[in-house]
XYZ file of C-alpha atoms in Angstrom:
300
model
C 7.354 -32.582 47.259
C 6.562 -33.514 50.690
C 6.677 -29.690 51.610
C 3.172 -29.961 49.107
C 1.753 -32.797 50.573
C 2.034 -31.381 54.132
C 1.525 -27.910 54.060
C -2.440 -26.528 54.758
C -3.776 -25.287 51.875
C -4.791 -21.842 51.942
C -8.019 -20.685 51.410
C -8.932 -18.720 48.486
C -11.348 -15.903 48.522
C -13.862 -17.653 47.136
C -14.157 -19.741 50.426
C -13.762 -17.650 53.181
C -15.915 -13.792 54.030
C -14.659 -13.082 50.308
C -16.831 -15.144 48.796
C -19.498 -14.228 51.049
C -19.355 -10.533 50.520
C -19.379 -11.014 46.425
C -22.761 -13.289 47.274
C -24.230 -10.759 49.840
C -23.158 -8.054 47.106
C -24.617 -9.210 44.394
C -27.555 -11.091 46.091
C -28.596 -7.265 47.221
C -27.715 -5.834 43.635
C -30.555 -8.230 42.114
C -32.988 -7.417 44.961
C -32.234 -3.520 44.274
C -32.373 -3.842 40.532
C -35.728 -5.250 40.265
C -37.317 -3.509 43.141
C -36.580 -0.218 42.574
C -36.623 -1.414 38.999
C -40.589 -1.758 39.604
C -40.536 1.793 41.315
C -39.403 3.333 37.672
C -42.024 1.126 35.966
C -44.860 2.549 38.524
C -43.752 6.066 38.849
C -42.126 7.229 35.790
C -41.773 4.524 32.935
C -45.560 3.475 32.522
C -47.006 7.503 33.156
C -44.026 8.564 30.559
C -43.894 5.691 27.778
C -47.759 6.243 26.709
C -48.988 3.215 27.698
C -51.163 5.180 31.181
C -53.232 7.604 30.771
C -54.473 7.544 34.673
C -53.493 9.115 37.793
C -50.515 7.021 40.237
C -53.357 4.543 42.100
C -53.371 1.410 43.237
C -52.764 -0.728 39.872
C -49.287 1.129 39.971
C -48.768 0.167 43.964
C -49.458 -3.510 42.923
C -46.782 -3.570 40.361
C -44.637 -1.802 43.443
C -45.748 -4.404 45.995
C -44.987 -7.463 44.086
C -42.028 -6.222 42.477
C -40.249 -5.651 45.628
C -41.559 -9.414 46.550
C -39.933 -11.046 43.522
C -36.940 -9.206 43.815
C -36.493 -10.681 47.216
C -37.208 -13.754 45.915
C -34.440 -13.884 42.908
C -31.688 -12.010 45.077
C -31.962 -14.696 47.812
C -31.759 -17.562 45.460
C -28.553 -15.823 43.957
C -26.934 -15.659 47.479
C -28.462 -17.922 49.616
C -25.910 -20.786 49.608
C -23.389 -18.654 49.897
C -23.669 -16.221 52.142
C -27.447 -16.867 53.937
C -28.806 -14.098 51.791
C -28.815 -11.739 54.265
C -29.614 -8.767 51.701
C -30.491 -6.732 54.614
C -28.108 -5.234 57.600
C -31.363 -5.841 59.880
C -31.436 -9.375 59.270
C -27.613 -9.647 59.744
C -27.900 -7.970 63.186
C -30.485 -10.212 64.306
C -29.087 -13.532 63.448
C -26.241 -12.093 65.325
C -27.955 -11.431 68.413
C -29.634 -14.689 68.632
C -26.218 -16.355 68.298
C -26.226 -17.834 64.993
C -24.210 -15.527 62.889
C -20.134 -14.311 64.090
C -19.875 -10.855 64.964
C -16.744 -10.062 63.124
C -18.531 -11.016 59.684
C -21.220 -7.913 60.500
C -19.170 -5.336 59.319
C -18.411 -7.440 55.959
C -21.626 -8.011 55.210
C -22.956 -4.751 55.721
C -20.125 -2.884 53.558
C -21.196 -5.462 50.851
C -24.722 -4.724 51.635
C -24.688 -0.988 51.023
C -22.368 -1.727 47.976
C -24.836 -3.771 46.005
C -27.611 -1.404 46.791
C -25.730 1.690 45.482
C -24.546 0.025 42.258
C -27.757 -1.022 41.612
C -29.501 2.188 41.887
C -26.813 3.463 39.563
C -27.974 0.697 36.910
C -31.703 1.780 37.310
C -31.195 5.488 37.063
C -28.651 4.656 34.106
C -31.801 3.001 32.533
C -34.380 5.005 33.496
C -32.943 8.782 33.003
C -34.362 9.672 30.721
C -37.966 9.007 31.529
C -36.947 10.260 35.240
C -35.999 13.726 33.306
C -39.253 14.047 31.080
C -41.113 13.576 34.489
C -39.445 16.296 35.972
C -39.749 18.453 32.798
C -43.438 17.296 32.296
C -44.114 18.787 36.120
C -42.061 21.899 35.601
C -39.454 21.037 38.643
C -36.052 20.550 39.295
C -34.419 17.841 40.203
C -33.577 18.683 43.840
C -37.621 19.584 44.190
C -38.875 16.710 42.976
C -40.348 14.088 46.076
C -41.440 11.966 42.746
C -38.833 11.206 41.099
C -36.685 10.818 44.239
C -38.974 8.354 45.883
C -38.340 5.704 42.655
C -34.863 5.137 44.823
C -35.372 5.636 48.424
C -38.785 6.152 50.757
C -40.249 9.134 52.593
C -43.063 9.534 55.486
C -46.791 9.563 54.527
C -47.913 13.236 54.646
C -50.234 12.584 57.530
C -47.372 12.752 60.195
C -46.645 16.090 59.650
C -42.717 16.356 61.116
C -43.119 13.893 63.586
C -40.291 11.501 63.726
C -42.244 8.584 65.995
C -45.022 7.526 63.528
C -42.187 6.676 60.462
C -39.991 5.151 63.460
C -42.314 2.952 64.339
C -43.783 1.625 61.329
C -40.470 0.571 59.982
C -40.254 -0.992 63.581
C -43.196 -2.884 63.231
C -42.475 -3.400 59.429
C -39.200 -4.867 59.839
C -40.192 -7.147 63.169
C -42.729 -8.476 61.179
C -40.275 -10.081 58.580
C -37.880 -11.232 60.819
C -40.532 -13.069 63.104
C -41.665 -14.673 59.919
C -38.125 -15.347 58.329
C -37.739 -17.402 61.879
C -40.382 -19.300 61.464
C -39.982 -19.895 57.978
C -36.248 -21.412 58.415
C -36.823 -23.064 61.761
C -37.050 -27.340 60.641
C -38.735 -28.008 64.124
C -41.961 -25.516 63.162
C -43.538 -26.333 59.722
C -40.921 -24.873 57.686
C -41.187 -25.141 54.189
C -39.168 -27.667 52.332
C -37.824 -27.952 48.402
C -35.802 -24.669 48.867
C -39.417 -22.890 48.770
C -37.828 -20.386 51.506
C -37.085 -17.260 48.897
C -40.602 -17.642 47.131
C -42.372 -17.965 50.482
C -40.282 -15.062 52.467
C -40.627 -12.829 48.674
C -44.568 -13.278 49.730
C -43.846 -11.828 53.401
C -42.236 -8.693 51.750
C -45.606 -8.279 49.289
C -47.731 -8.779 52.350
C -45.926 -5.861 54.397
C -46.357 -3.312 50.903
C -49.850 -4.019 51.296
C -50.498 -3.890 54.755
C -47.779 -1.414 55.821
C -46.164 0.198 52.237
C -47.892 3.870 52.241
C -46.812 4.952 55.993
C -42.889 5.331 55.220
C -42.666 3.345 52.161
C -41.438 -0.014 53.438
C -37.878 -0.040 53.430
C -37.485 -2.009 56.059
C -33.800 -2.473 55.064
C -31.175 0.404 55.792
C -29.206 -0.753 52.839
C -32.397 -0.371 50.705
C -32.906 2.906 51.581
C -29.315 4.276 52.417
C -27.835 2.833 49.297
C -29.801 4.917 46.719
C -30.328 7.181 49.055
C -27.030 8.031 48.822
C -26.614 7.823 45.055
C -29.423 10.030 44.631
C -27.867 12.850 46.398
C -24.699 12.562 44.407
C -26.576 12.765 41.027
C -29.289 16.100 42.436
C -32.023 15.386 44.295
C -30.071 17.224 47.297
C -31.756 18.016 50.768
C -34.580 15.416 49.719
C -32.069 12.493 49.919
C -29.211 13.868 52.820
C -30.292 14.373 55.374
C -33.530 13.778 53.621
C -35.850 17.333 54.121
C -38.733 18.065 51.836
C -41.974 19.773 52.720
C -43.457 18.217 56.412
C -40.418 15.744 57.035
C -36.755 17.104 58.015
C -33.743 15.016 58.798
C -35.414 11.823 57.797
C -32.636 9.591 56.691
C -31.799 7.989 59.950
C -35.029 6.294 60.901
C -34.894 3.934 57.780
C -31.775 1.954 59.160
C -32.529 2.474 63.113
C -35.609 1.701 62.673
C -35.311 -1.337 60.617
C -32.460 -2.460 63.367
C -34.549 -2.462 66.411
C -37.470 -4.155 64.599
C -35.506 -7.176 62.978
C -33.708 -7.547 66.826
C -37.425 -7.524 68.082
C -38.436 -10.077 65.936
C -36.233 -12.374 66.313
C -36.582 -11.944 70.291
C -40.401 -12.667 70.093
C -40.109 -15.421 67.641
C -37.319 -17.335 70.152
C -39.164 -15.993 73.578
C -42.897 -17.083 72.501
C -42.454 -19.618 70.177
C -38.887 -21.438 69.802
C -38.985 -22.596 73.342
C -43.322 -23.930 72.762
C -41.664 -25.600 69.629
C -38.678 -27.301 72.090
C -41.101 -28.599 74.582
C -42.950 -29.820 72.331
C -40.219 -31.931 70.361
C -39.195 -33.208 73.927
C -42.372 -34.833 74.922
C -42.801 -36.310 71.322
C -39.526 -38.010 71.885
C -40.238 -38.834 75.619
C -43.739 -40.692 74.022
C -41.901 -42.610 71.461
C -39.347 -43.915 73.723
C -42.196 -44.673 76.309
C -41.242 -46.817 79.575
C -39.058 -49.636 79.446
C -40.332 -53.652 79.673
C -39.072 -56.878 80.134
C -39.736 -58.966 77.201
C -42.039 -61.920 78.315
């Protein structure tokens, strides 16, 4: 009896980096499901079900942009009390070069990352087959030809760079720097941060604003285990060259510059956001404090 009393008790999975994959894992299945979810709607389930009778334009990107942004939204509220809702390896690198993540949990959290992603593409092609097959029939193509049915799971370069590697490499540079400077000063307390766990809805709305402002160059994945998940599922169930190593028409080799990219930018972020701003935001605090305390008096 005593043996109980004394002995530590051990900690299940549920406490330790277990727990945290299964939240990081299924915090990035939700944000998969519905965002490439809203791909299939845009690209083949409205076109193929009868209910468009238009040309892929903007009313279709909308559904694209905001889909992705709600999908971000639910998956961190799933994970976020877990595990951080990470959801992205970018984001997990740069909380872990500004010191406030371990770097033995990276490699976790990435394997869990890329895990969710795949099994949710699976779900969404398992859904959507058979209007991603009419599509393809409709055109006349097979599967490894098709750039439109592929690009419901993972992105591609704009047309307009030709086979340059730069232009993709740095718009998912810029992209993914631009999320990470605003995740910072979304979460940081001492800035105006938002309170009443408003943090998903507000960072979902970061990820709508980049589709808009920065979707059509490379397709925004600004997330290697966005892209390399399905990526990697869709080469397993035909689409071939397009996916690994990702070759189609103007763009060869592709499928590297949607997680290096994305890795540089969220460091970069982070850096500007804690070289520009954190330290404004410190002084600041300081001389509020120094005010309040103001010089000390004798009491008459």
């Amino acid at each position: 009896m005593a043996d109980r009393i004394t002995a530590p008790r051990r900690r299940g999975y549920r406490e330790g980096i277990g727990g945290e994959m299964i939240a990081e894992f299924l915090g990035t299945f939700v944000l998969i499901l519905l965002g490439v979810g809203s791909v299939a709607v845009a690209v083949v389930g409205l076109p193929g079900s009868g209910r468009q009778f238009v040309e892929f334009g903007p009313a279709n990107w909308l559904i694209i942009a905001w889909g992705w942004g709600l999908a971000v939204v639910f998956g961190v509220y799933v994970a976020g009390g877990i595990s951080g809702a990470h959801l992205n390896p970018a984001v997990t690198l740069a909380f872990t070069v500004r010191r406030d993540f371990p770097l033995k949990k990276v490699p976790a959290y990435w394997l869990a990352q890329l895990c969710g992603a795949f099994v949710a593409a699976a779900l969404v092609y398992a859904c959507y087959h058979w209007a991603i097959d009419a599509s393809n029939a409709k055109a006349g193509l097979p599967r490894d030809e098709s750039l439109g049915t592929y690009s419901i799971f993972a992105t591609f370069p704009a047309e307009y760079f030709g086979d340059s590697w730069w232009g993709p490499l740095l718009d998912q540079i810029v992209g993914t720097g631009i999320l990470l400077l605003l995740i910072c000063a979304l979460i940081d307390l001492k800035n105006v941060a938002p309170l009443s766990n408003l943090h998903p809805f507000l960072i979902g709305l970061v990820v709508v604003a980049i589709g808009l402002t920065f979707g059509t160059n490379a397709g925004y994945a600004i997330n290697p285990a966005r892209d390399f998940g399905p990526r990697l599922f869709t080469y397993f169930e035909g689409w071939g060259d397009i996916a690994l190593p990702g070759t189609f028409g103007w763009f060869s080799s592709y499928w590297w510059i949607p997680i290096v990219g994305p890795l540089i930018g969220g460091v970069a972020g982070v850096l500007v956001y804690d070289l520009l701003i954190k330290p404004l935001i410190t002084a600041r605090a300081r001389a509020m404090e120094a005010q309040e305390e103001g010089p000390a008096t004798e009491e008459p």
